[in-house]
PDB file of C-alpha atoms in Angstrom:
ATOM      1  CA  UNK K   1      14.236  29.064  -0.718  1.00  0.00           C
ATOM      2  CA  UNK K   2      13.008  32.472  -2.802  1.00  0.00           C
ATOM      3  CA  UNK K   3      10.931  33.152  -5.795  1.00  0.00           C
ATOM      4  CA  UNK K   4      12.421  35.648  -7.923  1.00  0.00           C
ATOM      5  CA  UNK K   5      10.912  37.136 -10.430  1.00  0.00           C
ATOM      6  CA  UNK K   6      11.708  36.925 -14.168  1.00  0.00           C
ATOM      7  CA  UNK K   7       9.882  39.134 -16.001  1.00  0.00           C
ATOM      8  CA  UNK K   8       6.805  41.536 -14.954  1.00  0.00           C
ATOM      9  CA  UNK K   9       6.118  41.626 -11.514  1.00  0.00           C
ATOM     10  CA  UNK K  10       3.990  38.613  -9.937  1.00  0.00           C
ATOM     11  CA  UNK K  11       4.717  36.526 -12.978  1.00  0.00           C
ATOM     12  CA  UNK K  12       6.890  33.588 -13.963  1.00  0.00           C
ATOM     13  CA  UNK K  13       8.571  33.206 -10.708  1.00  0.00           C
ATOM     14  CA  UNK K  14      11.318  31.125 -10.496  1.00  0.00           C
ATOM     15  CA  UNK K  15      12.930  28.969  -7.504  1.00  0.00           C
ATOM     16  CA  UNK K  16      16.056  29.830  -5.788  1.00  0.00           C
ATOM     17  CA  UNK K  17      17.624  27.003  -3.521  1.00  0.00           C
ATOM     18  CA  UNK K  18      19.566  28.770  -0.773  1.00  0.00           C
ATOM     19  CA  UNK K  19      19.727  32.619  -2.341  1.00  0.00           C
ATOM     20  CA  UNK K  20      22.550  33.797   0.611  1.00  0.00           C
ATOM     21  CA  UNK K  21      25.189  31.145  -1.340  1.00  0.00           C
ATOM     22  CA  UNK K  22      23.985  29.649  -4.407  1.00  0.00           C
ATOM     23  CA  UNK K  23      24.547  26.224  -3.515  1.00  0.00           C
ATOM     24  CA  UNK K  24      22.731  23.793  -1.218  1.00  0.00           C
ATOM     25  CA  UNK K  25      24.209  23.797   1.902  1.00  0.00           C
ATOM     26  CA  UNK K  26      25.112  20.493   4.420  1.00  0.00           C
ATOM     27  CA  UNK K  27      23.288  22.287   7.222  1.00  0.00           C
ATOM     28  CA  UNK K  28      20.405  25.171   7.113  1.00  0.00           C
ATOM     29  CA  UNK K  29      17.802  26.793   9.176  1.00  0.00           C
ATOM     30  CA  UNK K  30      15.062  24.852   9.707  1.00  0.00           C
ATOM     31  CA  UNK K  31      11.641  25.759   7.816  1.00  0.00           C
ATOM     32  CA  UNK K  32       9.459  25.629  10.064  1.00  0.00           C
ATOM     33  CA  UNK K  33      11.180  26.612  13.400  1.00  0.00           C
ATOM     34  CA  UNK K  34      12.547  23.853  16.587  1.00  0.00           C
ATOM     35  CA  UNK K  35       9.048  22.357  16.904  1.00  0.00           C
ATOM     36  CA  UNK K  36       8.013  18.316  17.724  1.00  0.00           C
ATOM     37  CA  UNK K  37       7.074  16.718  14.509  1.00  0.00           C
ATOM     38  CA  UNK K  38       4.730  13.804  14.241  1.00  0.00           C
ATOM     39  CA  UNK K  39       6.297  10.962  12.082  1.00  0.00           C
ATOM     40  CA  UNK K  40       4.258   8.944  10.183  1.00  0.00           C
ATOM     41  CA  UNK K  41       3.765   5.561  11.592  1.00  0.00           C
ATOM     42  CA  UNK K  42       0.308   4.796  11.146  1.00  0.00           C
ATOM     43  CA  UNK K  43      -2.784   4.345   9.175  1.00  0.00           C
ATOM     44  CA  UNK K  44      -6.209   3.627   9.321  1.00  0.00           C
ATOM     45  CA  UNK K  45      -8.974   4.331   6.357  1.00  0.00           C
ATOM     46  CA  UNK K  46     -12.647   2.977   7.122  1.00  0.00           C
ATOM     47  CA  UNK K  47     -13.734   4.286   3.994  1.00  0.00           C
ATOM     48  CA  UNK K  48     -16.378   5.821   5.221  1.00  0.00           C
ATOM     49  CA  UNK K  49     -15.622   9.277   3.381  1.00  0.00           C
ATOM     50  CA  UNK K  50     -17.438   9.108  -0.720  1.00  0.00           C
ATOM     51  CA  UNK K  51     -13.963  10.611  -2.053  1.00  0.00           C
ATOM     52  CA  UNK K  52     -10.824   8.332  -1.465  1.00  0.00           C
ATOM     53  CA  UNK K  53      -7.774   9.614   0.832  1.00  0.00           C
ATOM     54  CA  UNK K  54      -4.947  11.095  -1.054  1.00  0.00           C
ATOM     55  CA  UNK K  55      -2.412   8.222   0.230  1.00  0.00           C
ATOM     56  CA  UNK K  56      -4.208   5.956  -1.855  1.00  0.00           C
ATOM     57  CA  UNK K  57      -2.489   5.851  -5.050  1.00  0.00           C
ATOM     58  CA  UNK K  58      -2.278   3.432  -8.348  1.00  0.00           C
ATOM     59  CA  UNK K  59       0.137   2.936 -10.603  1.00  0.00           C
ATOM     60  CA  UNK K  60      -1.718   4.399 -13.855  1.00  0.00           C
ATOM     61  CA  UNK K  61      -4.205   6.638 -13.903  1.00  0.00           C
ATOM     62  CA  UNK K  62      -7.411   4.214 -12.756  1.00  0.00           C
ATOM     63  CA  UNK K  63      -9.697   3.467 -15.874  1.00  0.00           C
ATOM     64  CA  UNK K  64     -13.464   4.720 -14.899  1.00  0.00           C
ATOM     65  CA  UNK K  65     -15.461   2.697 -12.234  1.00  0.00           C
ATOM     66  CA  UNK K  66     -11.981   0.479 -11.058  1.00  0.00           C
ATOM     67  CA  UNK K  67     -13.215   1.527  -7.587  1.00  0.00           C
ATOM     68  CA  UNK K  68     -16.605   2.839  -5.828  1.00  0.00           C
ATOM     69  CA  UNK K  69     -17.027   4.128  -2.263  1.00  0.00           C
ATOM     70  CA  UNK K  70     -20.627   4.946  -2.490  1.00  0.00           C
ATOM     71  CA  UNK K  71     -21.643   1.387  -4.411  1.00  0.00           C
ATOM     72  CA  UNK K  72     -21.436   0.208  -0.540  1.00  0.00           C
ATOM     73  CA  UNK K  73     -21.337   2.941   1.667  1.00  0.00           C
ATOM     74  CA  UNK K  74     -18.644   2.062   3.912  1.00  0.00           C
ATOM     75  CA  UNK K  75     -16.585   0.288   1.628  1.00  0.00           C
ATOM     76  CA  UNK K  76     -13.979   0.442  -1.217  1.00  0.00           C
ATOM     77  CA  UNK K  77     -15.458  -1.527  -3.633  1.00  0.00           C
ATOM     78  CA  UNK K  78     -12.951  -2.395  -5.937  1.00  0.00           C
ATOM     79  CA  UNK K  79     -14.043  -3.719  -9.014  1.00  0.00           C
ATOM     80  CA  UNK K  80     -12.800  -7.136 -10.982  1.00  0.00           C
ATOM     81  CA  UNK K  81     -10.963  -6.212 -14.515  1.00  0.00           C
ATOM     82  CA  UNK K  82      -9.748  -9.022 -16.519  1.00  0.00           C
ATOM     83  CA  UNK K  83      -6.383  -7.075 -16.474  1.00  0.00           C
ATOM     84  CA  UNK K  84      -3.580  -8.668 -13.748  1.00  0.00           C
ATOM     85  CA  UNK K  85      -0.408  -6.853 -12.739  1.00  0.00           C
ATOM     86  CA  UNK K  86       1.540  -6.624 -15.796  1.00  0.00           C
ATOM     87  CA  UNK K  87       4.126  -4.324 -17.654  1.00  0.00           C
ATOM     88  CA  UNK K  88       2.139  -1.350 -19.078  1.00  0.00           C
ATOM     89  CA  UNK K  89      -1.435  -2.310 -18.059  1.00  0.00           C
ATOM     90  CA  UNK K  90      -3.875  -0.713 -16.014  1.00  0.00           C
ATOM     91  CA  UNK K  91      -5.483  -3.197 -13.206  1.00  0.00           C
ATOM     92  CA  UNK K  92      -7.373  -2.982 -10.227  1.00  0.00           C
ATOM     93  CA  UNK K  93      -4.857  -2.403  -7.803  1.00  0.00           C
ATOM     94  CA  UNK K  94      -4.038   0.578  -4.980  1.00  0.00           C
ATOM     95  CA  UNK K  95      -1.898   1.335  -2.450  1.00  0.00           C
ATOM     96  CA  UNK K  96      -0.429   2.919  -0.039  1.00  0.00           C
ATOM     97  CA  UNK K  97       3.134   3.829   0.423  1.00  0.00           C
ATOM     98  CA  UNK K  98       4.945   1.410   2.305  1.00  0.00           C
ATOM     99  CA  UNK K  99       7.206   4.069   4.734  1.00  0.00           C
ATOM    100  CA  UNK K 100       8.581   1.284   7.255  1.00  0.00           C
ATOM    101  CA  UNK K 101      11.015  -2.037   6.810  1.00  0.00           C
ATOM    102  CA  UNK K 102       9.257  -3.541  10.276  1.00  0.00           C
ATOM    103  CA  UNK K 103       5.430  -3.131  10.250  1.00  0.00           C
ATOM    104  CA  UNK K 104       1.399  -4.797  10.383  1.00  0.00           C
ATOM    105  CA  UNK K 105      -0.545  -3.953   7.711  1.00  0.00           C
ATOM    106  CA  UNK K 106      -4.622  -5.585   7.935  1.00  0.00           C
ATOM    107  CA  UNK K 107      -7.543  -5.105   5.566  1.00  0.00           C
ATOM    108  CA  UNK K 108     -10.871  -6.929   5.735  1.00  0.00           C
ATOM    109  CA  UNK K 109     -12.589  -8.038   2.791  1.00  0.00           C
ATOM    110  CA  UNK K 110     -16.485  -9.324   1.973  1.00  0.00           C
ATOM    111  CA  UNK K 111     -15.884 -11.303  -1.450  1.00  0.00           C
ATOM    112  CA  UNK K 112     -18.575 -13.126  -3.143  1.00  0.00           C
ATOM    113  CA  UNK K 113     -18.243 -12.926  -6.752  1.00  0.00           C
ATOM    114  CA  UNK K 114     -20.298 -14.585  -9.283  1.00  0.00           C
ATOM    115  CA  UNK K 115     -17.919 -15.527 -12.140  1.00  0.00           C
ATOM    116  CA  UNK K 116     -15.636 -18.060 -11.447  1.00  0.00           C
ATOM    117  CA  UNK K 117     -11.416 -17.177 -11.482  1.00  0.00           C
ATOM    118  CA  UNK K 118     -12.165 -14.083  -9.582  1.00  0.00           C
ATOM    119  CA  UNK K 119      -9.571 -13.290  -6.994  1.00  0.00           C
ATOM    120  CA  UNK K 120      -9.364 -10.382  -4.397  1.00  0.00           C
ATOM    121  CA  UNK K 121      -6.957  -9.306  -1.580  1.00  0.00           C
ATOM    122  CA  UNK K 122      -4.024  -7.598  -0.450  1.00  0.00           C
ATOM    123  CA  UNK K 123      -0.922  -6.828  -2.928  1.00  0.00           C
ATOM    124  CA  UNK K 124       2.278  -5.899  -1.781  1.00  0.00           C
ATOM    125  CA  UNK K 125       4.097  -4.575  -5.165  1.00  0.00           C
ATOM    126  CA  UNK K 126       6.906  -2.435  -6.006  1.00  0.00           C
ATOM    127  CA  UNK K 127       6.659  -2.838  -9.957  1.00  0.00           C
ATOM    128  CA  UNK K 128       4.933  -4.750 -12.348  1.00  0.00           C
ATOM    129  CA  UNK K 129       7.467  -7.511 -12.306  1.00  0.00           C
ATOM    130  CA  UNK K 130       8.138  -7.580  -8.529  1.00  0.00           C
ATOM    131  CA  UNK K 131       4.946  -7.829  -5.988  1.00  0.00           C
ATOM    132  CA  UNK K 132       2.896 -10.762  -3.828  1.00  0.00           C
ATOM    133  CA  UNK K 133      -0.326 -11.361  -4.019  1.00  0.00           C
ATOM    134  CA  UNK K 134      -2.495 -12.727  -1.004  1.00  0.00           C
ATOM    135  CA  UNK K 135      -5.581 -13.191  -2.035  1.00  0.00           C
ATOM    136  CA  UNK K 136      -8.888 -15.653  -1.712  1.00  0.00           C
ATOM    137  CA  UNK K 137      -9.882 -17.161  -5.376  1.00  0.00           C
ATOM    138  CA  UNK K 138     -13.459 -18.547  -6.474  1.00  0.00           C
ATOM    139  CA  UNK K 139     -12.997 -22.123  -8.473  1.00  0.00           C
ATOM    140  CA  UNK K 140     -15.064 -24.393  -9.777  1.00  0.00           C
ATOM    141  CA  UNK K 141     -17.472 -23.038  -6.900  1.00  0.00           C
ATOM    142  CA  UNK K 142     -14.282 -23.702  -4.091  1.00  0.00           C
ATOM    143  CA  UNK K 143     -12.494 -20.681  -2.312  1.00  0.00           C
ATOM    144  CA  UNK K 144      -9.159 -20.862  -1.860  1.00  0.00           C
ATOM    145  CA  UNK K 145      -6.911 -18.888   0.120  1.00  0.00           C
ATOM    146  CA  UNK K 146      -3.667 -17.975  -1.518  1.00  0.00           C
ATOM    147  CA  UNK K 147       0.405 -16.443  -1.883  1.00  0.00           C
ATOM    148  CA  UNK K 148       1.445 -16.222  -5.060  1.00  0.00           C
ATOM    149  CA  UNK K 149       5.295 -14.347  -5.591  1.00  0.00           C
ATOM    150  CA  UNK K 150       6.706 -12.519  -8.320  1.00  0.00           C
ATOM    151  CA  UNK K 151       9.940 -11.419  -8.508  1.00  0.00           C
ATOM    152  CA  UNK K 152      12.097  -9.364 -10.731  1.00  0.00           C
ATOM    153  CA  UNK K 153      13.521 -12.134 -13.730  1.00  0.00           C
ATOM    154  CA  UNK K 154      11.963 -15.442 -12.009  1.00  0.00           C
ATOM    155  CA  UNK K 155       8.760 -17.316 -12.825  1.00  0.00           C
ATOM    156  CA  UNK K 156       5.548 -16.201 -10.537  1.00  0.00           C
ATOM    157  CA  UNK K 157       5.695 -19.295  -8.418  1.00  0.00           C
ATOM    158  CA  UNK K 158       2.671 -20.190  -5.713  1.00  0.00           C
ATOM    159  CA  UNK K 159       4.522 -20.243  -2.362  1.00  0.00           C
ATOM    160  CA  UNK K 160       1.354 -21.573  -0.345  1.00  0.00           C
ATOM    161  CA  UNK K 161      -2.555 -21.920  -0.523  1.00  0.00           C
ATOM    162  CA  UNK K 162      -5.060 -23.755   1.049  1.00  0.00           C
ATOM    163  CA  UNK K 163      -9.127 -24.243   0.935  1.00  0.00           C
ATOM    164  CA  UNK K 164     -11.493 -21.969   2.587  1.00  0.00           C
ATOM    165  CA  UNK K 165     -14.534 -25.111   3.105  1.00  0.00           C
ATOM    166  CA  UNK K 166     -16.697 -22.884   5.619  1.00  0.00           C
ATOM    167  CA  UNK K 167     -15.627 -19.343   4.040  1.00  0.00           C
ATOM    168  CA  UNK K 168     -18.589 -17.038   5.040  1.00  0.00           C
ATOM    169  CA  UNK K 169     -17.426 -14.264   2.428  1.00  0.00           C
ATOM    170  CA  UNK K 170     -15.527 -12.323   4.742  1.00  0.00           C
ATOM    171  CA  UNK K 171     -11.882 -12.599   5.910  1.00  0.00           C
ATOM    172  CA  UNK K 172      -9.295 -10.534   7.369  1.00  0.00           C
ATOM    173  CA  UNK K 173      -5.807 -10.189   5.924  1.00  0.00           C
ATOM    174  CA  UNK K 174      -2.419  -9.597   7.897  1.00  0.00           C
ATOM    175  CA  UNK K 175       0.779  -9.346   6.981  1.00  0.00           C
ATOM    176  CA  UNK K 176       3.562  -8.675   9.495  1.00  0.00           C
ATOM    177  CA  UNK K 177       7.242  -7.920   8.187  1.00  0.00           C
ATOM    178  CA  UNK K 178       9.421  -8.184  10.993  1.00  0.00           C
ATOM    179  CA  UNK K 179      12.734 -10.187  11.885  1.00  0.00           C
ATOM    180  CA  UNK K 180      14.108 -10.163   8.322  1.00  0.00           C
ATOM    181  CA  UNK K 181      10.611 -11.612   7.255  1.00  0.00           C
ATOM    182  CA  UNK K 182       7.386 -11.388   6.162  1.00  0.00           C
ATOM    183  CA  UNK K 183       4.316 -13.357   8.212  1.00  0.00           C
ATOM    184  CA  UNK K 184       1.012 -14.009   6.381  1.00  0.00           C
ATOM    185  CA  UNK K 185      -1.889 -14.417   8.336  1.00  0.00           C
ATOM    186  CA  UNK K 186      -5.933 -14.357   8.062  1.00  0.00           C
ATOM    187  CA  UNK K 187      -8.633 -14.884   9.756  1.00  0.00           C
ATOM    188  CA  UNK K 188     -12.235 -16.041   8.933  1.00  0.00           C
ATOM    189  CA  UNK K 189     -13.594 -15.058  12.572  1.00  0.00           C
ATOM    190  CA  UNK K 190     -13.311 -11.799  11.939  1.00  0.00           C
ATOM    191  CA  UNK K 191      -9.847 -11.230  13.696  1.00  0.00           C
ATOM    192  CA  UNK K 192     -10.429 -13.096  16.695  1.00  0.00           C
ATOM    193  CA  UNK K 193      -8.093 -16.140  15.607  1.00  0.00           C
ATOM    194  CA  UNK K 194      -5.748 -15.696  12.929  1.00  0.00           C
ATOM    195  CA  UNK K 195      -4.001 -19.116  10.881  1.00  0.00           C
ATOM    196  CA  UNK K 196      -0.947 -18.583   9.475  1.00  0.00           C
ATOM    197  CA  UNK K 197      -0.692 -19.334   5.767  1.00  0.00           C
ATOM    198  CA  UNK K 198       2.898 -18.481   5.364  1.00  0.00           C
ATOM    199  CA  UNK K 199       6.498 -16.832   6.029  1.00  0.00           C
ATOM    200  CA  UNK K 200       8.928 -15.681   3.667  1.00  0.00           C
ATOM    201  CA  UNK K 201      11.944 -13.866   3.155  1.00  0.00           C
ATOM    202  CA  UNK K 202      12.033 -10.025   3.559  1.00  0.00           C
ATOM    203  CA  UNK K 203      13.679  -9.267   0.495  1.00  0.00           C
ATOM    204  CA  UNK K 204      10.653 -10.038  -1.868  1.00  0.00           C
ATOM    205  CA  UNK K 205      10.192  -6.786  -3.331  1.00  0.00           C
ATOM    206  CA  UNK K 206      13.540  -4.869  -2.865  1.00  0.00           C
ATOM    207  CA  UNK K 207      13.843  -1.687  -5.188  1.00  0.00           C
ATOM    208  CA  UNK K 208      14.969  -1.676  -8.566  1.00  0.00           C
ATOM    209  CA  UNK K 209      15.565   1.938 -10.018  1.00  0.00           C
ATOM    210  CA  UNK K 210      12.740   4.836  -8.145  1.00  0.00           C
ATOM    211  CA  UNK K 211      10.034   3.138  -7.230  1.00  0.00           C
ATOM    212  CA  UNK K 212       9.114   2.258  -3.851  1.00  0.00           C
ATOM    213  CA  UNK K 213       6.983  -0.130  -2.092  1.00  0.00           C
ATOM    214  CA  UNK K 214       3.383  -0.460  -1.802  1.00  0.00           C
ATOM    215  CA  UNK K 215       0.929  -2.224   0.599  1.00  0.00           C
ATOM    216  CA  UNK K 216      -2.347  -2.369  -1.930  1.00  0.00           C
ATOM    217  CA  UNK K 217      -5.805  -3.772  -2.297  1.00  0.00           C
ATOM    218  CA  UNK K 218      -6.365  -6.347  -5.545  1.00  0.00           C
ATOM    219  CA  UNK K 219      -9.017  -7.949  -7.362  1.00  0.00           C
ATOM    220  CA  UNK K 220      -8.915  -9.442 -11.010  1.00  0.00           C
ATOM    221  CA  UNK K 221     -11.118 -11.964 -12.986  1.00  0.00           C
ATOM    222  CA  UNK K 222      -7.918 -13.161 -14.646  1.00  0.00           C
ATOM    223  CA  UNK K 223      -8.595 -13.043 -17.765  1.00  0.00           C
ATOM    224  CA  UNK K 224     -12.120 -13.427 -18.207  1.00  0.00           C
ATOM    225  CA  UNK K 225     -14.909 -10.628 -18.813  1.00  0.00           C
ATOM    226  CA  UNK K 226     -16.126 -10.045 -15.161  1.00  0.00           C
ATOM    227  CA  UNK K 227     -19.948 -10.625 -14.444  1.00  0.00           C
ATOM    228  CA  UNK K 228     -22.448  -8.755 -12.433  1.00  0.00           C
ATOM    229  CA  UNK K 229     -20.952  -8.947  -8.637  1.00  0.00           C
ATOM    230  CA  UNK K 230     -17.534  -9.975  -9.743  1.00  0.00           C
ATOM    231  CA  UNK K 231     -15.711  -6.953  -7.026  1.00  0.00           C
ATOM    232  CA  UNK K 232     -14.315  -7.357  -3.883  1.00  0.00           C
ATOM    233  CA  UNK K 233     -15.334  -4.764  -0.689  1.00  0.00           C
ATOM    234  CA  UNK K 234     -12.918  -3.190   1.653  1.00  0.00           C
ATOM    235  CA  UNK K 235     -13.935  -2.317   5.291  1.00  0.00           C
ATOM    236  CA  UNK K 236     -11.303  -0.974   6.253  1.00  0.00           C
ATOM    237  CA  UNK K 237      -7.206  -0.975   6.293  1.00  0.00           C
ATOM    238  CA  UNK K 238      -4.461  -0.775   8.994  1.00  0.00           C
ATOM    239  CA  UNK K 239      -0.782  -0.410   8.877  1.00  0.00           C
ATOM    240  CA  UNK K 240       1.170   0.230  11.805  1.00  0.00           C
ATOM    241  CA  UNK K 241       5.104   0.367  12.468  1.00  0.00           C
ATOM    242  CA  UNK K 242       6.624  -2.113  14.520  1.00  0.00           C
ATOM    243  CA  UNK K 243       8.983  -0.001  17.672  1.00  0.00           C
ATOM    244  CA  UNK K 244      12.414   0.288  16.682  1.00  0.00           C
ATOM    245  CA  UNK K 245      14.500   0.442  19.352  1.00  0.00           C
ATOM    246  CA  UNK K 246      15.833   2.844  20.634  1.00  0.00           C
ATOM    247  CA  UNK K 247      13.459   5.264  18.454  1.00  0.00           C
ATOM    248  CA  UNK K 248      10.284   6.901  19.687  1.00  0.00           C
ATOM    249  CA  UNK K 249       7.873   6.274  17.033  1.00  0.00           C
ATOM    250  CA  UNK K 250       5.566   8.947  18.407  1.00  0.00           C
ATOM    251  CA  UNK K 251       7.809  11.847  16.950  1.00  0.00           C
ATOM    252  CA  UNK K 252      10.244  13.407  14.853  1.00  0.00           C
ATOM    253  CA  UNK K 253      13.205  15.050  17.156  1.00  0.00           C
ATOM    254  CA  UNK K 254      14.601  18.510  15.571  1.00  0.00           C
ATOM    255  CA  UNK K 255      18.076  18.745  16.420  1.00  0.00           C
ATOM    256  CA  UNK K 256      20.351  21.792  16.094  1.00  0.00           C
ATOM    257  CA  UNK K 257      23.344  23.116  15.953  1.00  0.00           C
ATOM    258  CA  UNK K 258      24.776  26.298  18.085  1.00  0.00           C
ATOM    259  CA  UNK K 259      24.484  28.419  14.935  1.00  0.00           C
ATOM    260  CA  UNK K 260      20.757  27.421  14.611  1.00  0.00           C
ATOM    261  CA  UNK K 261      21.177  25.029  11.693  1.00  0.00           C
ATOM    262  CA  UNK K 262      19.517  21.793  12.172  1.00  0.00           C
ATOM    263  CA  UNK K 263      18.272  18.582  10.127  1.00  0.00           C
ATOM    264  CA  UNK K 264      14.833  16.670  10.732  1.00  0.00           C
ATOM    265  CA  UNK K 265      15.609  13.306  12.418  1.00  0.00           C
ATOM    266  CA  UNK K 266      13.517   9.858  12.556  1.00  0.00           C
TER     267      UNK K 266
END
């Protein structure tokens, strides 16, 4: 790649893909020499930084206080809107790009709004028509623990839920995609047991068009004008990639060819 000028000098430069040939070749030099590259295959955020990590991202430009990190130092506090995933509206909802078919991905959340409806969790979402929602709900003064599916020209259906009677406002998420399928998990002992609510399919939230795959944080009041207290906090995240075999996910191996070409393999 060059930058060649058009125009006075240092101005209006302009992008050349491969300037020896004109055309982008099947094989090429390698950037940035034969060197060990680290693959990304995990991540951790404790949100204990007051500016959020750049692989956090949402799907419209956030309005202004959807999230704090200083309301609760420690914490994303992520803030009920009545808005829910929908085409063309902005909600509470971020994510991180999901990079792996096999992985664990954990957040733990304190949740203990005051309005009742409110829901906060995990999101795993693609597009506005094609995500799951695991979440804990407040109802007439009852948590429940919940799964709720939508995909791309169905109805949202509720694949599983179940009460939370001795709920102490904090609970631990997991979801595990592995063996064509995806595990849902959580714990209320603060990830020393973990119940499983339920498994699906893995083909939930397959790709339609650019857009890839998120694993997100969630809440929403569904609806209703949120009160005073009506948020849910994030301690932290985790997402790790399960081992594929015969692949060490510690690396990226540079491989090249006798004339020095090379490609960047995973």
């Amino acid at each position: 790649m060059e930058w060649c000028p058009l125009g006075p000098p240092r101005k209006n430069l302009w992008p050349v893909a491969a300037p020896d040939t004109g055309r982008v070749e099947r094989r090429t030099a390698l950037p940035l020499g034969i060197q060990q590259r680290q693959a990304y295959n995990s991540f951790r955020d404790d949100f204990d930084s007051t500016s959020l990590n750049l692989e956090w991202n949402f799907r419209r430009v956030p309005r202004e206080k959807t999230y704090s990190l200083t309301a609760r130092p420690g914490f994303l506090r992520m803030h009920a809107q009545p808005e829910v995933i929908k085409e063309n509206v902005s909600c509470s909802l971020a994510g991180i790009r999901q990079r792996h078919s096999e992985f664990t991905y954990l957040a733990k959340m304190a949740f203990a709004p005051a309005g009742d409806g409110v829901e906060g969790g995990v999101s795993l979402f693609q597009k506005d028509d094609s995500y799951v929602n695991f979440t804990v709900s407040l109802n007439d003064g009852n948590f429940t623990v919940r799964l709720l599916i939508v995909e791309k020209d169905k109805d949202a259906r509720l694949a599983a839920s179940e009460p939370l009677p001795s709920f102490a406002r904090e609970i631990t998420f997991k979801v595990e995609s592995k063996d064509h399928g995806y595990h849902f998990s959580y714990s209320v002992d603060d990830g020393v047991s973990f119940r499983l609510l339920a498994q699906t399919a893995s083909d939930l939230i397959l790709g339609f068009g650019y857009t890839g795959s998120y694993l997100g944080l969630y809440c929403s009041s569904n609806g209703k004008p949120p009160q005073e207290g009506d948020h849910a906090d994030f301690d932290w995240v985790a997402h790790k990639a399960f081992p594929r075999q015969g692949l060490d996910l510690n690396r990226a191996v540079a491989s090249t060819s006798p004339a020095g070409c090379g490609f960047l393999g995973f």
